[in-house]
GROMACS .gro file of C-alpha atoms in nm:
model
  187
    1MET     CA    1   0.291   4.481 -21.354
    2ARG     CA    2   0.356   4.738 -21.029
    3ILE     CA    3   0.502   4.743 -20.684
    4CYS     CA    4   0.185   4.781 -20.437
    5GLY     CA    5   0.320   4.908 -20.126
    6GLY     CA    6   0.556   5.082 -19.924
    7SER     CA    7   0.790   5.389 -20.051
    8LYS     CA    8   0.769   5.265 -20.418
    9LYS     CA    9   0.412   5.215 -20.424
   10GLY     CA   10   0.257   5.255 -20.753
   11MET     CA   11   0.579   5.233 -20.977
   12ASN     CA   12   0.552   5.037 -21.300
   13LEU     CA   13   0.777   4.783 -21.410
   14VAL     CA   14   0.911   4.676 -21.707
   15SER     CA   15   0.845   4.321 -21.821
   16PRO     CA   16   1.018   4.095 -21.975
   17LYS     CA   17   0.993   4.033 -22.351
   18GLY     CA   18   0.839   3.714 -22.467
   19MET     CA   19   0.685   3.409 -22.296
   20LYS     CA   20   0.943   3.192 -22.083
   21THR     CA   21   0.860   3.439 -21.803
   22ARG     CA   22   0.558   3.429 -21.600
   23PRO     CA   23   0.522   3.712 -21.371
   24MET     CA   24   0.310   3.642 -21.026
   25ILE     CA   25  -0.084   3.761 -21.058
   26GLU     CA   26  -0.078   4.086 -20.883
   27ARG     CA   27  -0.393   3.952 -20.687
   28ILE     CA   28  -0.154   3.661 -20.546
   29LYS     CA   29   0.142   3.931 -20.470
   30LEU     CA   30  -0.075   4.117 -20.234
   31ALA     CA   31  -0.206   3.808 -20.070
   32MET     CA   32   0.146   3.684 -19.983
   33PHE     CA   33   0.298   4.017 -19.880
   34ASN     CA   34  -0.009   4.052 -19.657
   35ILE     CA   35   0.039   3.724 -19.503
   36ILE     CA   36   0.433   3.800 -19.470
   37GLY     CA   37   0.401   4.163 -19.402
   38TYR     CA   38   0.552   4.145 -19.055
   39GLU     CA   39   0.830   3.963 -19.131
   40ILE     CA   40   0.953   4.209 -19.402
   41GLU     CA   41   1.109   4.495 -19.196
   42ASP     CA   42   1.465   4.469 -19.244
   43ALA     CA   43   1.482   4.137 -19.379
   44ARG     CA   44   1.780   3.995 -19.619
   45ILE     CA   45   1.577   3.840 -19.924
   46LEU     CA   46   1.704   3.629 -20.191
   47ASP     CA   47   1.470   3.628 -20.488
   48CYS     CA   48   1.552   3.330 -20.692
   49PHE     CA   49   1.416   3.301 -21.058
   50SER     CA   50   1.358   3.692 -21.036
   51GLY     CA   51   1.243   3.742 -21.388
   52SER     CA   52   1.163   4.114 -21.351
   53GLY     CA   53   1.228   4.135 -20.966
   54ALA     CA   54   0.878   4.235 -20.888
   55LEU     CA   55   0.897   4.030 -20.563
   56GLY     CA   56   1.249   4.138 -20.445
   57LEU     CA   57   1.124   4.467 -20.530
   58GLU     CA   58   0.812   4.485 -20.308
   59ALA     CA   59   0.984   4.385 -20.024
   60LEU     CA   60   1.250   4.634 -20.075
   61SER     CA   61   0.969   4.902 -20.112
   62ARG     CA   62   0.800   4.744 -19.806
   63GLY     CA   63   1.137   4.758 -19.554
   64ALA     CA   64   1.360   4.483 -19.647
   65GLN     CA   65   1.703   4.568 -19.580
   66GLN     CA   66   1.875   4.392 -19.901
   67CYS     CA   67   1.770   4.153 -20.167
   68TYR     CA   68   1.970   3.950 -20.382
   69PHE     CA   69   1.811   3.884 -20.758
   70VAL     CA   70   1.912   3.585 -20.903
   71GLU     CA   71   1.811   3.530 -21.263
   72ASN     CA   72   2.007   3.423 -21.596
   73GLY     CA   73   1.751   3.436 -21.863
   74ARG     CA   74   1.796   3.658 -22.161
   75HIS     CA   75   1.494   3.766 -22.180
   76ALA     CA   76   1.469   3.829 -21.840
   77LEU     CA   77   1.772   3.999 -21.730
   78PRO     CA   78   1.713   4.333 -21.953
   79ALA     CA   79   1.355   4.412 -21.782
   80LEU     CA   80   1.507   4.301 -21.407
   81LYS     CA   81   1.862   4.523 -21.433
   82ALA     CA   82   1.599   4.841 -21.592
   83ASN     CA   83   1.379   4.781 -21.275
   84ILE     CA   84   1.654   4.767 -21.040
   85GLU     CA   85   1.791   5.102 -21.213
   86LYS     CA   86   1.405   5.265 -21.222
   87SER     CA   87   1.350   5.201 -20.824
   88GLN     CA   88   1.694   5.350 -20.709
   89LEU     CA   89   1.711   5.134 -20.439
   90GLN     CA   90   2.074   5.090 -20.365
   91THR     CA   91   2.039   4.746 -20.153
   92CYS     CA   92   2.011   4.531 -20.455
   93LYS     CA   93   2.271   4.306 -20.599
   94LEU     CA   94   2.200   4.085 -20.874
   95ILE     CA   95   2.347   3.766 -20.992
   96SER     CA   96   2.360   3.661 -21.318
   97LYS     CA   97   2.368   3.275 -21.266
   98SER     CA   98   2.141   2.961 -21.267
   99ALA     CA   99   1.943   2.952 -20.955
  100PHE     CA  100   2.068   2.565 -20.929
  101PHE     CA  101   2.394   2.693 -20.898
  102VAL     CA  102   2.394   3.022 -20.659
  103ALA     CA  103   2.493   2.901 -20.367
  104LYS     CA  104   2.825   2.862 -20.395
  105ALA     CA  105   2.829   3.237 -20.493
  106LEU     CA  106   2.663   3.346 -20.224
  107GLY     CA  107   2.965   3.248 -20.009
  108GLU     CA  108   2.848   3.307 -19.660
  109GLN     CA  109   2.551   3.538 -19.742
  110LYS     CA  110   2.228   3.441 -19.518
  111PHE     CA  111   1.887   3.503 -19.560
  112ASP     CA  112   1.560   3.568 -19.386
  113ILE     CA  113   1.321   3.538 -19.689
  114ILE     CA  114   1.348   3.329 -20.020
  115PHE     CA  115   1.107   3.383 -20.272
  116MET     CA  116   1.094   3.069 -20.530
  117ASP     CA  117   0.905   3.114 -20.852
  118PRO     CA  118   1.039   2.852 -21.106
  119PRO     CA  119   0.902   2.785 -21.425
  120TYR     CA  120   0.658   2.560 -21.388
  121LYS     CA  121   0.838   2.320 -21.536
  122TYR     CA  122   1.055   2.209 -21.266
  123ILE     CA  123   0.730   2.168 -21.063
  124ASP     CA  124   0.538   2.021 -21.322
  125HIS     CA  125   0.721   1.692 -21.396
  126PRO     CA  126   0.802   1.432 -21.121
  127CYS     CA  127   1.170   1.381 -21.199
  128GLU     CA  128   1.249   1.785 -21.224
  129ARG     CA  129   1.026   1.836 -20.889
  130LYS     CA  130   1.259   1.618 -20.664
  131LYS     CA  131   1.560   1.764 -20.792
  132THR     CA  132   1.398   2.116 -20.761
  133LEU     CA  133   1.274   2.036 -20.417
  134ASP     CA  134   1.595   1.893 -20.335
  135PHE     CA  135   1.754   2.199 -20.453
  136ILE     CA  136   1.538   2.427 -20.221
  137ALA     CA  137   1.587   2.236 -19.935
  138ASP     CA  138   1.964   2.261 -19.989
  139LEU     CA  139   1.942   2.584 -20.048
  140LEU     CA  140   1.742   2.696 -19.744
  141GLN     CA  141   2.010   2.463 -19.513
  142SER     CA  142   2.303   2.688 -19.687
  143VAL     CA  143   2.179   3.023 -19.671
  144GLY     CA  144   1.882   3.008 -19.444
  145GLU     CA  145   1.880   3.168 -19.106
  146GLN     CA  146   1.720   2.956 -18.845
  147ASN     CA  147   1.377   2.977 -18.908
  148SER     CA  148   1.407   3.140 -19.287
  149LEU     CA  149   1.103   3.148 -19.471
  150LEU     CA  150   1.111   2.995 -19.816
  151ILE     CA  151   0.820   3.072 -20.047
  152LEU     CA  152   0.749   2.896 -20.338
  153HIS     CA  153   0.479   2.971 -20.641
  154CYS     CA  154   0.370   2.687 -20.844
  155ARG     CA  155   0.098   2.553 -21.035
  156ARG     CA  156  -0.220   2.428 -20.834
  157HIS     CA  157  -0.201   2.072 -20.758
  158ALA     CA  158   0.177   1.994 -20.893
  159MET     CA  159   0.292   1.967 -20.553
  160SER     CA  160   0.033   1.699 -20.409
  161GLY     CA  161   0.146   1.363 -20.331
  162CYS     CA  162   0.477   1.490 -20.320
  163PRO     CA  163   0.704   1.399 -20.032
  164ILE     CA  164   0.892   1.720 -19.868
  165PRO     CA  165   1.204   1.690 -19.752
  166GLN     CA  166   1.243   1.618 -19.358
  167SER     CA  167   1.496   1.949 -19.333
  168LEU     CA  168   1.149   2.179 -19.462
  169GLU     CA  169   0.842   2.204 -19.242
  170VAL     CA  170   0.532   2.296 -19.425
  171GLU     CA  171   0.391   2.617 -19.239
  172SER     CA  172   0.103   2.653 -19.472
  173LYS     CA  173  -0.031   2.650 -19.811
  174ARG     CA  174  -0.250   2.865 -19.988
  175GLU     CA  175  -0.437   2.823 -20.356
  176TYR     CA  176  -0.536   3.127 -20.576
  177GLY     CA  177  -0.718   2.999 -20.885
  178SER     CA  178  -0.472   2.833 -21.085
  179ALA     CA  179  -0.179   2.887 -20.894
  180GLU     CA  180  -0.058   2.801 -20.471
  181LEU     CA  181   0.201   2.930 -20.258
  182TRP     CA  182   0.346   2.713 -20.018
  183PHE     CA  183   0.513   2.870 -19.693
  184LEU     CA  184   0.794   2.653 -19.600
  185ARG     CA  185   1.039   2.706 -19.311
  186LYS     CA  186   1.368   2.552 -19.205
  187LYS     CA  187   1.371   2.305 -18.951
   0.00000   0.00000   0.00000
């Protein structure tokens, strides 16, 4: 794993130990940043379920203003901390808390782009999927700026037939092998 663009291009990232963290495939990450490229400059980023921090660090490397990393996985946290330190980027803040409970910890903080890369179990099971989508809608309403973008990474077809909360607008959906990216906007 590495940063693919910007000021830290080529920086290798520490991977979390174990099999609980599933990093986004580099090809998908590159495609995502090509799609949102013009929105990254000076953006305030919230990286939920950060894992290694690859998405937030990539955004900072490409000119984002700041990034809040939200992660509480005991295997992911050491890698995330090491990657933040290694990057020497000063505009990082780590919140060691479940993403599902982070809104209160963020207070009045607002974000332009939110990366949401939860463990597949939160999207694959219908009951968990509904809870996760409701959480996404609530989070975007509470900490998203007007017209904020939220990008959800999930298993391909995991969201098929699932009603999207009315407070969210599906801007686009892209499929990449066994995964998909959903680009959701705050209405």
